[in-house]
Coordinates of C-alpha atoms in Angstrom, one line a residue:
Chain A
X127 CA 86.8 137.2 95.9
X128 CA 85.8 133.6 97.0
X129 CA 85.1 132.6 100.6
X130 CA 88.2 131.7 102.5
X131 CA 88.8 128.1 102.9
X132 CA 92.0 128.0 104.6
X133 CA 93.6 130.6 106.7
X134 CA 96.4 130.5 109.2
X135 CA 97.7 133.2 111.4
X136 CA 101.6 132.8 112.5
X137 CA 101.0 129.1 112.4
X138 CA 104.0 127.5 114.3
X139 CA 105.1 124.3 115.0
X140 CA 108.1 122.8 116.9
X141 CA 109.2 119.5 118.5
X142 CA 112.4 118.4 120.2
X143 CA 113.8 121.9 119.8
X144 CA 113.3 121.8 116.0
X145 CA 111.0 124.3 114.2
X146 CA 109.1 122.4 111.5
X147 CA 106.7 125.1 110.7
X148 CA 107.6 128.8 111.4
X149 CA 105.0 131.7 111.6
X150 CA 103.0 130.4 108.6
X151 CA 100.4 132.8 107.1
X152 CA 98.4 131.2 104.5
X153 CA 95.2 132.0 102.7
X154 CA 93.6 129.7 100.1
X155 CA 90.0 130.8 98.7
X156 CA 87.2 128.4 97.7
X157 CA 87.5 126.6 94.5
X158 CA 91.1 127.1 94.2
X159 CA 93.8 124.6 93.3
X160 CA 96.7 125.2 95.5
X161 CA 100.1 123.7 94.8
X162 CA 102.2 123.5 98.1
X163 CA 105.7 122.9 97.1
X164 CA 109.1 122.3 98.9
X165 CA 111.7 119.9 99.4
X166 CA 111.2 117.0 101.6
X167 CA 111.3 118.1 105.4
X168 CA 110.0 121.6 104.7
X169 CA 106.9 121.5 106.8
X170 CA 104.4 120.8 104.2
X171 CA 102.9 117.7 105.9
X172 CA 103.2 119.1 109.4
X173 CA 101.3 122.0 108.3
X174 CA 98.5 119.7 106.7
X175 CA 98.4 117.8 109.8
X176 CA 97.8 121.0 111.9
X177 CA 95.1 122.5 109.4
X178 CA 93.2 119.0 110.2
X179 CA 93.6 119.2 113.8
X180 CA 95.6 116.1 113.9
X181 CA 98.7 117.7 115.4
X182 CA 98.3 120.6 117.7
X183 CA 100.3 123.9 116.7
X184 CA 102.8 125.2 119.2
X185 CA 101.3 128.8 118.4
X186 CA 99.3 130.7 116.0
X187 CA 96.0 129.6 114.6
X188 CA 94.6 127.7 111.8
X189 CA 91.1 128.0 110.5
X190 CA 89.1 125.8 107.8
X191 CA 86.0 127.5 106.6
X192 CA 85.7 129.5 109.7
X193 CA 86.1 126.7 111.9
X194 CA 89.0 126.5 114.4
X195 CA 91.2 123.4 113.5
X196 CA 92.4 123.1 117.0
X197 CA 89.3 123.6 118.9
X198 CA 86.6 122.0 116.5
X199 CA 88.5 119.3 114.6
X200 CA 85.4 117.4 114.1
X201 CA 83.8 120.1 112.2
X202 CA 87.0 120.6 110.0
X203 CA 87.3 116.8 109.4
X204 CA 83.6 116.6 108.3
X205 CA 84.3 118.9 105.3
X206 CA 88.1 118.4 104.7
X207 CA 89.4 115.3 103.0
X208 CA 92.9 113.9 103.6
X209 CA 95.0 111.9 101.4
X210 CA 98.0 110.9 103.3
X211 CA 101.3 110.3 101.6
X212 CA 101.5 106.8 103.3
X213 CA 98.0 105.6 102.3
X214 CA 96.8 102.3 103.3
X215 CA 93.4 100.7 103.4
X216 CA 92.3 97.2 105.1
X217 CA 94.0 94.7 103.1
X218 CA 91.7 91.8 103.8
X219 CA 88.3 94.0 102.8
X220 CA 87.4 94.8 99.3
X221 CA 87.5 98.2 97.9
X222 CA 83.6 98.6 98.4
X223 CA 83.9 97.4 102.2
X224 CA 86.8 99.9 102.7
X225 CA 84.6 102.8 101.2
X226 CA 81.8 101.6 103.2
X227 CA 83.6 101.8 106.4
X228 CA 84.5 105.5 105.6
X229 CA 81.0 106.3 104.9
X230 CA 79.7 104.7 108.2
X231 CA 82.5 106.7 109.9
X232 CA 80.9 109.7 108.3
X233 CA 77.5 108.8 109.6
X234 CA 75.9 108.4 106.1
X235 CA 72.8 106.6 105.7
X236 CA 73.3 103.3 104.2
X237 CA 71.2 103.5 101.0
X238 CA 72.7 107.0 100.0
X239 CA 76.4 105.6 100.6
X240 CA 75.9 102.6 98.5
X241 CA 74.6 104.5 95.7
X242 CA 77.5 107.1 96.2
X243 CA 80.1 104.3 96.5
X244 CA 79.0 102.8 93.2
X245 CA 79.2 106.0 91.5
X246 CA 82.8 106.7 92.8
X247 CA 84.3 103.4 92.0
X248 CA 83.1 104.1 88.5
X249 CA 84.5 107.6 88.5
X250 CA 87.9 106.4 89.8
X251 CA 87.8 103.5 87.2
X252 CA 87.5 100.7 90.0
X253 CA 83.9 99.3 89.1
X254 CA 85.6 95.9 87.8
X255 CA 87.6 95.2 90.9
X256 CA 85.1 96.7 93.5
X257 CA 84.7 93.5 95.1
X258 CA 88.1 92.4 95.2
X259 CA 90.4 92.3 98.3
X260 CA 92.6 95.5 98.5
X261 CA 95.6 93.5 98.7
X262 CA 95.5 92.7 95.2
X263 CA 95.5 96.2 94.2
X264 CA 98.5 98.1 92.6
X265 CA 99.8 101.1 94.1
X266 CA 98.0 103.4 91.2
X267 CA 94.7 101.6 92.0
X268 CA 95.2 102.1 95.8
X269 CA 95.8 105.9 95.1
X270 CA 92.4 106.3 93.0
X271 CA 90.7 104.3 95.6
X272 CA 92.1 107.0 98.0
X273 CA 90.4 109.6 95.9
X274 CA 87.1 107.8 96.2
X275 CA 87.7 107.5 99.7
X276 CA 88.2 111.2 100.5
X277 CA 85.3 112.1 97.9
X278 CA 82.5 110.1 99.9
X279 CA 82.1 112.8 102.5
X280 CA 81.7 115.2 99.6
X281 CA 84.5 117.6 100.9
X282 CA 84.7 121.2 100.4
X283 CA 88.5 121.1 100.4
X284 CA 91.0 118.2 100.3
X285 CA 94.6 117.8 101.2
X286 CA 96.4 115.7 98.8
X287 CA 100.0 114.7 100.2
X288 CA 102.2 113.6 97.4
X289 CA 99.4 111.7 95.6
X290 CA 101.5 110.9 92.3
X291 CA 104.6 109.9 94.2
X292 CA 105.7 106.2 93.3
X293 CA 103.1 105.9 90.2
X294 CA 103.7 104.9 86.7
X295 CA 103.1 107.4 83.8
X296 CA 99.4 105.9 83.3
X297 CA 98.9 106.2 87.1
X298 CA 99.9 109.7 87.3
X299 CA 97.9 110.9 84.3
X300 CA 94.8 109.1 85.9
X301 CA 95.5 110.9 89.2
X302 CA 96.0 114.2 87.8
X303 CA 92.5 113.9 85.7
X304 CA 90.8 113.0 88.9
X305 CA 92.2 115.9 90.7
X306 CA 91.2 118.3 88.0
X307 CA 87.7 116.7 88.0
X308 CA 87.3 117.0 91.6
X309 CA 88.5 120.5 91.4
X310 CA 86.0 121.4 88.7
X311 CA 83.3 120.1 90.8
X312 CA 83.9 122.8 93.3
X313 CA 86.2 121.3 95.7
X314 CA 89.2 123.1 96.8
X315 CA 92.4 121.3 96.2
X316 CA 95.6 121.6 98.2
X317 CA 98.2 119.8 96.4
X318 CA 101.2 118.9 98.2
X319 CA 104.0 117.8 96.2
X320 CA 107.7 118.2 95.1
X321 CA 106.8 117.0 91.5
X322 CA 106.8 120.1 89.7
X323 CA 105.2 119.5 86.3
X324 CA 102.3 117.7 88.2
X325 CA 101.6 120.7 90.2
X326 CA 102.1 123.0 87.3
X327 CA 99.3 121.0 85.5
X328 CA 96.8 121.1 88.0
X329 CA 97.4 124.2 90.2
X330 CA 96.7 127.8 89.5
X331 CA 98.5 129.1 92.4
X332 CA 101.5 127.7 94.4
X333 CA 103.1 128.2 97.7
X334 CA 106.9 127.2 98.0
X335 CA 107.9 126.1 101.6
X336 CA 111.6 126.0 102.8
X337 CA 112.8 125.2 106.3
X338 CA 109.2 125.9 107.8
X339 CA 108.8 129.1 106.1
X340 CA 106.3 130.1 103.2
X341 CA 109.2 131.6 101.0
X342 CA 107.2 132.3 97.8
X343 CA 103.5 132.5 97.1
X344 CA 101.3 133.5 94.1
X345 CA 100.0 132.5 90.7
X346 CA 102.9 130.8 88.7
X347 CA 103.3 133.1 86.0
X348 CA 103.7 136.2 88.4
X349 CA 106.1 134.3 90.5
X350 CA 108.1 133.4 87.5
X351 CA 108.2 137.0 86.5
X352 CA 109.2 138.1 90.1
X353 CA 111.8 135.7 90.4
X354 CA 113.3 135.3 86.9
X355 CA 113.1 138.7 85.6
X356 CA 112.5 141.0 88.4
X357 CA 108.7 141.4 87.9
X358 CA 109.3 142.3 84.0
X359 CA 107.6 140.6 81.0
X360 CA 109.9 139.5 78.4
X361 CA 108.8 139.1 74.8
X362 CA 110.5 137.6 72.1
X363 CA 109.9 138.9 68.4
X364 CA 110.9 137.6 65.0
X365 CA 110.5 139.9 62.2
X366 CA 111.0 139.7 58.6
X367 CA 112.8 142.6 56.4
X368 CA 113.3 144.8 59.5
X369 CA 113.3 148.4 58.4
X370 CA 115.6 151.1 59.8
X371 CA 113.0 152.7 61.8
X372 CA 112.1 149.5 63.6
X373 CA 114.0 150.0 66.8
X374 CA 112.9 153.7 67.0
X375 CA 109.5 152.8 66.4
X376 CA 109.6 150.1 69.3
X377 CA 111.3 152.3 71.6
X378 CA 108.4 154.8 71.2
X379 CA 106.1 152.2 72.5
X380 CA 105.2 153.4 76.1
X381 CA 106.4 150.8 78.7
X382 CA 109.0 149.2 76.7
X383 CA 112.3 149.2 78.3
X384 CA 115.5 147.3 77.1
X385 CA 115.7 145.9 73.7
X386 CA 118.1 143.4 72.4
X387 CA 118.4 142.4 68.9
X388 CA 120.3 139.7 67.1
X389 CA 119.4 139.3 63.3
X390 CA 115.8 139.0 62.8
X391 CA 115.2 138.2 66.6
X392 CA 114.2 140.8 69.2
X393 CA 114.0 140.7 72.8
X394 CA 112.0 143.2 74.6
X395 CA 111.6 143.7 78.2
X396 CA 108.4 145.4 79.4
X397 CA 106.5 146.4 82.4
X398 CA 103.4 144.8 81.2
X399 CA 101.9 142.5 78.6
X400 CA 102.5 145.1 75.6
X401 CA 102.2 142.4 72.8
X402 CA 99.5 144.2 70.6
X403 CA 101.3 147.6 71.2
X404 CA 104.5 146.2 70.1
X405 CA 103.0 144.3 67.0
X406 CA 101.4 147.6 66.0
X407 CA 104.9 149.3 66.4
X408 CA 106.4 146.7 64.2
X409 CA 103.9 147.1 61.6
X410 CA 104.0 151.0 61.7
X411 CA 107.9 150.9 61.1
X412 CA 107.3 148.9 57.8
X413 CA 108.5 145.7 59.1
X414 CA 106.9 142.4 58.9
X415 CA 105.9 140.4 62.0
X416 CA 106.6 136.7 61.8
X417 CA 106.3 135.5 65.5
X418 CA 105.8 136.8 68.9
X419 CA 105.8 135.0 72.2
X420 CA 105.9 135.9 75.7
X421 CA 108.1 134.1 77.9
X422 CA 106.4 131.5 80.0
X423 CA 108.0 130.1 83.4
X424 CA 108.4 126.7 84.0
X425 CA 107.6 125.9 87.6
X426 CA 111.0 124.0 87.5
X427 CA 112.9 126.9 86.7
X428 CA 111.2 129.0 89.2
X429 CA 111.8 126.4 91.8
X430 CA 115.6 125.9 91.0
X431 CA 116.1 129.5 90.9
X432 CA 114.3 130.2 93.9
X433 CA 116.5 127.5 95.9
X434 CA 119.7 128.5 94.0
X435 CA 119.2 131.8 95.7
X436 CA 118.0 131.0 98.9
X437 CA 120.4 128.2 99.7
X438 CA 123.5 130.5 98.7
Chain B
X1209 CA 82.1 104.3 117.9
X1210 CA 79.5 102.0 116.7
X1211 CA 80.9 102.1 113.2
X1212 CA 84.5 101.1 114.6
X1213 CA 82.8 98.6 117.0
X1214 CA 81.1 96.9 114.4
X1215 CA 83.9 96.8 111.9
X1216 CA 86.4 95.4 114.2
X1217 CA 84.0 92.9 115.4
X1218 CA 83.3 91.9 112.1
X1219 CA 87.2 91.5 111.5
X1220 CA 87.8 89.5 114.6
X1221 CA 84.9 87.1 113.7
X1222 CA 86.3 86.6 110.4
X1223 CA 89.8 86.3 111.2
X1224 CA 91.8 83.0 111.3
X1225 CA 93.2 84.0 114.8
X1226 CA 89.6 83.7 116.1
X1227 CA 88.9 80.4 115.0
X1228 CA 92.3 78.7 115.9
X1229 CA 91.7 80.0 119.5
X1230 CA 87.6 79.2 119.6
X1231 CA 88.7 75.6 118.4
X1232 CA 91.8 75.3 120.7
X1233 CA 90.1 76.5 123.7
X1234 CA 86.8 74.5 123.2
X1235 CA 88.9 71.3 122.6
X1236 CA 91.1 71.8 125.8
X1237 CA 88.1 72.9 128.1
X1238 CA 85.6 70.2 126.8
X1239 CA 88.3 67.9 127.5
X1240 CA 89.2 69.0 131.0
X1241 CA 85.6 69.2 132.0
X1242 CA 84.5 66.1 130.3
X1243 CA 87.3 64.1 132.5
X1244 CA 86.3 65.9 135.5
X1245 CA 82.7 64.7 135.2
X1246 CA 83.6 61.3 134.5
X1247 CA 85.6 61.5 137.8
X1248 CA 82.5 62.8 139.5
X1249 CA 80.4 60.1 138.0
X1250 CA 82.7 57.7 139.5
X1251 CA 82.1 58.9 143.1
X1252 CA 78.4 58.5 142.9
X1253 CA 77.0 57.5 146.1
X1254 CA 79.7 59.9 148.2
X1255 CA 77.9 63.1 149.0
X1256 CA 79.3 65.9 147.2
X1257 CA 78.0 69.4 147.8
X1258 CA 77.9 71.7 144.7
X1259 CA 78.0 68.9 142.2
X1260 CA 77.2 71.4 139.5
X1261 CA 80.1 73.7 140.3
X1262 CA 82.6 70.6 140.7
X1263 CA 82.4 70.3 136.8
X1264 CA 84.4 73.3 136.6
X1265 CA 86.8 72.6 139.7
X1266 CA 87.4 68.7 139.7
X1267 CA 90.7 67.4 138.3
X1268 CA 90.2 64.7 135.8
X1269 CA 92.9 63.0 133.9
X1270 CA 94.0 66.3 132.8
X1271 CA 96.8 67.9 135.1
X1272 CA 94.6 71.0 135.9
X1273 CA 90.9 71.5 136.4
X1274 CA 88.8 73.6 133.9
X1275 CA 89.1 76.8 135.7
X1276 CA 93.1 76.9 135.9
X1277 CA 92.8 76.2 132.1
X1278 CA 90.7 79.2 132.0
X1279 CA 92.8 81.2 134.1
X1280 CA 95.7 80.3 131.8
X1281 CA 94.1 80.9 128.3
X1282 CA 92.0 84.0 128.9
X1283 CA 95.1 86.2 128.8
X1284 CA 96.4 84.5 125.8
X1285 CA 93.0 84.9 124.0
X1286 CA 93.0 88.7 125.3
X1287 CA 96.5 89.4 123.9
X1288 CA 96.0 87.8 120.5
X1289 CA 93.0 89.9 120.2
X1290 CA 94.4 93.1 121.3
X1291 CA 98.2 93.2 120.6
X1292 CA 98.1 94.9 117.2
X1293 CA 95.1 97.2 117.7
X1294 CA 96.7 100.3 117.2
X1295 CA 100.3 99.4 115.5
X1296 CA 98.8 97.5 112.6
X1297 CA 96.6 100.4 111.8
X1298 CA 99.7 102.7 112.0
X1299 CA 101.7 100.1 109.9
X1300 CA 99.3 100.0 107.2
X1301 CA 98.8 103.6 106.7
X1302 CA 95.1 103.4 107.8
X1303 CA 95.6 105.4 110.8
X1304 CA 96.0 108.9 109.3
X1305 CA 93.2 107.9 107.1
X1306 CA 91.0 106.7 110.0
X1307 CA 91.9 109.9 112.1
X1308 CA 90.9 112.3 109.5
X1309 CA 87.3 111.1 109.5
X1310 CA 85.0 113.0 111.7
X1311 CA 85.1 110.8 114.9
X1312 CA 86.8 111.6 118.1
X1313 CA 90.0 109.7 118.6
X1314 CA 88.8 107.8 121.9
X1315 CA 86.2 106.4 119.7
X1316 CA 88.8 104.4 117.8
X1317 CA 90.3 102.9 120.9
X1318 CA 87.2 102.4 122.8
X1319 CA 85.5 100.8 119.7
X1320 CA 88.5 98.3 119.2
X1321 CA 88.8 97.6 123.0
X1322 CA 84.9 96.8 123.3
X1323 CA 84.9 94.7 120.0
X1324 CA 87.8 92.6 121.4
X1325 CA 86.2 92.3 124.6
X1326 CA 83.0 91.2 122.9
X1327 CA 84.7 88.5 121.1
X1328 CA 86.4 87.4 124.4
X1329 CA 82.9 87.3 126.0
X1330 CA 81.6 85.2 123.3
X1331 CA 84.4 82.8 123.8
X1332 CA 84.1 82.8 127.6
X1333 CA 80.4 82.4 127.8
X1334 CA 80.4 79.7 125.0
X1335 CA 83.0 77.5 126.7
X1336 CA 81.0 77.8 130.3
X1337 CA 77.5 77.1 128.6
X1338 CA 79.3 73.8 126.6
X1339 CA 80.7 72.7 130.1
X1340 CA 77.5 73.0 132.1
X1341 CA 75.6 71.6 129.2
X1342 CA 78.0 68.7 129.0
X1343 CA 77.6 68.2 132.8
X1344 CA 73.9 68.4 132.7
X1345 CA 73.7 65.9 130.2
X1346 CA 76.2 63.4 131.6
X1347 CA 75.2 63.4 135.4
X1348 CA 71.5 64.6 135.1
X1349 CA 72.1 66.7 138.0
X1350 CA 70.4 70.4 137.5
X1351 CA 72.0 73.3 139.2
X1352 CA 70.8 74.7 142.1
X1353 CA 70.0 78.4 142.4
X1354 CA 72.9 79.5 144.0
X1355 CA 75.2 77.5 141.7
X1356 CA 73.6 79.4 138.9
X1357 CA 74.3 82.7 140.5
X1358 CA 77.9 81.6 141.2
X1359 CA 78.3 80.6 137.9
X1360 CA 77.0 83.9 136.1
X1361 CA 79.5 85.7 138.8
X1362 CA 82.3 83.6 137.6
X1363 CA 81.4 84.4 133.8
X1364 CA 81.4 88.1 134.6
X1365 CA 84.8 88.1 136.4
X1366 CA 86.4 86.0 133.9
X1367 CA 85.3 88.8 131.4
X1368 CA 86.9 91.3 133.7
X1369 CA 90.1 89.6 134.0
X1370 CA 90.1 89.3 130.2
X1371 CA 89.6 93.0 130.0
X1372 CA 92.7 93.6 131.9
X1373 CA 94.6 91.7 129.7
X1374 CA 92.9 93.2 126.6
X1375 CA 93.8 96.9 128.1
X1376 CA 97.3 95.7 128.4
X1377 CA 97.7 94.5 125.1
X1378 CA 96.1 97.6 123.4
X1379 CA 98.4 99.7 125.6
X1380 CA 101.4 97.8 124.2
X1381 CA 100.1 98.3 120.7
X1382 CA 100.2 102.0 121.4
X1383 CA 103.5 102.0 123.0
X1384 CA 105.4 100.0 120.6
X1385 CA 105.3 100.6 116.8
X1386 CA 106.0 97.2 115.6
X1387 CA 103.4 94.5 116.3
X1388 CA 105.9 91.8 116.9
X1389 CA 107.2 93.8 119.8
X1390 CA 103.9 94.7 121.4
X1391 CA 103.2 90.9 120.9
X1392 CA 106.3 89.8 122.7
X1393 CA 105.9 92.3 125.5
X1394 CA 102.4 91.0 126.2
X1395 CA 103.3 87.6 126.1
X1396 CA 106.4 88.2 128.3
X1397 CA 104.4 89.9 130.9
X1398 CA 101.8 87.0 130.6
X1399 CA 104.5 84.4 131.3
X1400 CA 106.1 86.6 134.0
X1401 CA 102.7 86.9 136.0
X1402 CA 101.7 83.4 135.5
X1403 CA 105.0 81.3 135.9
X1404 CA 107.5 83.5 137.5
X1405 CA 105.6 85.7 140.1
X1406 CA 104.8 82.6 142.5
X1407 CA 108.3 81.4 141.9
X1408 CA 109.9 85.0 142.9
X1409 CA 107.2 85.0 145.9
X1410 CA 108.5 81.5 147.0
X1411 CA 112.3 82.7 146.6
X1412 CA 112.1 85.9 148.4
X1413 CA 110.9 85.0 151.8
X1414 CA 109.7 82.0 153.7
X1415 CA 106.7 83.9 155.2
X1416 CA 103.4 82.8 153.6
X1417 CA 101.9 85.8 154.3
X1418 CA 104.6 88.0 152.4
X1419 CA 104.5 85.4 149.8
X1420 CA 100.9 85.7 149.0
X1421 CA 101.3 89.5 149.3
X1422 CA 103.9 89.4 146.4
X1423 CA 102.0 86.9 144.3
X1424 CA 99.1 88.9 144.7
X1425 CA 100.7 91.4 142.5
X1426 CA 99.9 89.1 139.6
X1427 CA 96.6 89.5 138.3
X1428 CA 96.7 85.6 137.5
X1429 CA 96.8 85.0 141.3
X1430 CA 94.0 87.5 142.1
X1431 CA 91.7 85.8 139.4
X1432 CA 92.6 82.5 140.8
X1433 CA 91.8 83.2 144.3
X1434 CA 88.4 85.0 143.1
X1435 CA 87.2 82.1 141.2
X1436 CA 88.3 79.4 143.6
X1437 CA 86.4 81.0 146.5
X1438 CA 83.4 81.4 144.2
X1439 CA 83.4 78.0 142.6
X1440 CA 84.2 76.2 145.7
X1441 CA 82.1 77.3 148.7
X1442 CA 83.1 74.6 150.9
X1443 CA 86.6 75.3 150.7
X1444 CA 88.8 77.9 152.4
X1445 CA 89.3 76.4 155.9
X1446 CA 91.1 79.7 156.9
X1447 CA 88.3 81.8 156.6
X1448 CA 85.8 79.3 157.6
X1449 CA 88.2 79.2 160.9
X1450 CA 88.0 82.9 161.3
X1451 CA 84.1 82.9 161.0
X1452 CA 84.0 80.2 163.6
X1453 CA 85.8 82.3 166.1
X1454 CA 83.7 85.3 165.4
X1455 CA 80.3 83.5 165.6
X1456 CA 81.1 80.4 167.3
X1457 CA 79.6 78.2 164.7
X1458 CA 81.3 76.6 161.8
X1459 CA 79.5 78.2 158.8
X1460 CA 80.3 75.7 155.9
X1461 CA 79.5 76.3 153.1
X1462 CA 79.7 79.7 152.6
X1463 CA 76.7 81.7 151.2
X1464 CA 77.0 83.4 147.7
X1465 CA 77.1 87.0 149.5
X1466 CA 79.8 85.6 152.1
X1467 CA 82.1 84.4 149.1
X1468 CA 81.6 87.4 147.3
X1469 CA 82.5 89.7 149.9
X1470 CA 85.6 87.5 150.8
X1471 CA 86.8 87.9 147.1
X1472 CA 85.9 91.5 147.0
X1473 CA 89.2 93.1 147.4
X1474 CA 90.8 90.6 144.9
X1475 CA 88.1 91.6 142.3
X1476 CA 88.3 95.4 142.8
X1477 CA 92.1 95.0 142.3
X1478 CA 91.6 93.2 139.0
X1479 CA 89.1 95.9 137.9
X1480 CA 91.5 98.7 139.1
X1481 CA 94.4 96.9 137.0
X1482 CA 92.2 97.0 134.0
X1483 CA 91.1 100.5 134.6
X1484 CA 94.7 101.8 135.0
X1485 CA 95.9 100.0 131.8
X1486 CA 92.9 101.3 129.7
X1487 CA 93.3 104.7 131.1
X1488 CA 97.0 104.9 130.2
X1489 CA 96.1 103.8 126.6
X1490 CA 93.4 106.1 126.4
X1491 CA 95.4 109.3 127.4
X1492 CA 98.7 108.1 125.3
X1493 CA 96.5 107.7 122.1
X1494 CA 94.4 110.8 122.4
X1495 CA 97.4 113.1 123.3
X1496 CA 99.5 111.4 120.5
X1497 CA 100.5 113.6 117.5
X1498 CA 100.2 112.0 114.4
X1499 CA 103.2 112.7 112.3
X1500 CA 104.3 111.3 109.2
X1501 CA 108.3 110.3 109.5

């Protein structure tokens, strides 16, 4: 178990009689890449703002690396980066000047900052336009500049609020690569989005928010199993020359439940990943194994299924 | 705060607004002062007390003397420098990024306010210095010690007067989300105080005392009184008469300390107004919740 980076206890926020976040309990560990999902207005952004100490919670606590987000916002902001959904830069300043200002606000020594800015601009692929005014930048370039901007303070964790929205495919690709790079260098990433396949590409664990509640949370494959097949593994097997004892042989494998067969294809439902045992059973029965795959869950299916169930 | 201050100052000094205003204000003030100085030169032989101060207070061929121009222009400069301090950050999407940096929120507002004030101070000091230099060059009359003192006080009070308008503009930039609205609100209030307040005072009552009382709600009136008394030590017969009855002799002109005591209430009012505006902006901004809607 890594160090806990984000921990909330019954974090709630309501304004004007509307509960945006309702008793949220969240725990994110160091080095994780956490996908924070949910439809617009589910309370994702409000949660992030509370974690950064920008908005005061109505009740509950939020801790970032052991610092209280409400009482010690400065300490939190020193180690946490935030890429807002509505990201903007000073249009009349160049990319380099914008980053320089951020470095100054973080009290970084000038020489060190200059060196770092140069490196970061190269990392995000903006070296060529480093001294051009930001107003000439495309949306994708601004997002990449935003990544450099939060990187300057060498954050322990970053909150990315819809970082790939309204980008072209290449822009999305670039952003996802940068996020992965950042995560690999040891930064905990909290990726907030409703674009599921982006989240699936980057994140190992997700949390789904709906109407202020965290309705599901965990690694993507486990969530998929829970929601789509009641926590069971579904394995699809294709055999050649099925022998008469095949089904019996498979039924004898401990842990295998229901078996459906149609022609040379078989669908097995089991309590755990029993692929090797099943393979042995097939071979033992004298049949030939052509192909075997375990059902994977796309985040999209999980998400749709989840919301289909909760909405009704 | 230094980082915010430095960045804002650099922004102002490289902005078009600043240059347009600098050139405009310089041109108008120099013209007003130059014609005034020419008028003064034409009266050589007649004994004028405080010749040096009269560069600022004499009306030349322009309809107003230099100091009226200043009373009129300072608010405009302050408003131009401050009306979009916060809402431009919000609208451009910089506010979220800025506030997620490890700085206190009040550093943002104080840094911006002080940077605007520094720019204003540069403009005010430069025009007063230009007029003084121009006068010295043309008439060859050096300022007396007391005149220097009065000019310094005048400069400082002008900056404080500007600070009030700056604080007001910054407050509007927090209250209104759109910078056009905050600009119009500030300009509207400026026009109200400069043009309508005296008119309203005149319309409401015949009583001069009460008229003055109403007019004094306007910082424009307060500032006007302060600088007139400071720069025209020989004037203000009403006070002179009061002093005469009190002491039995006519003490004209007033000494610097006497002038200063005379304007103290007005000066305190201007400072208080500026402080109130700033305090309200400060509280509003530090308490505001950042939300993305």
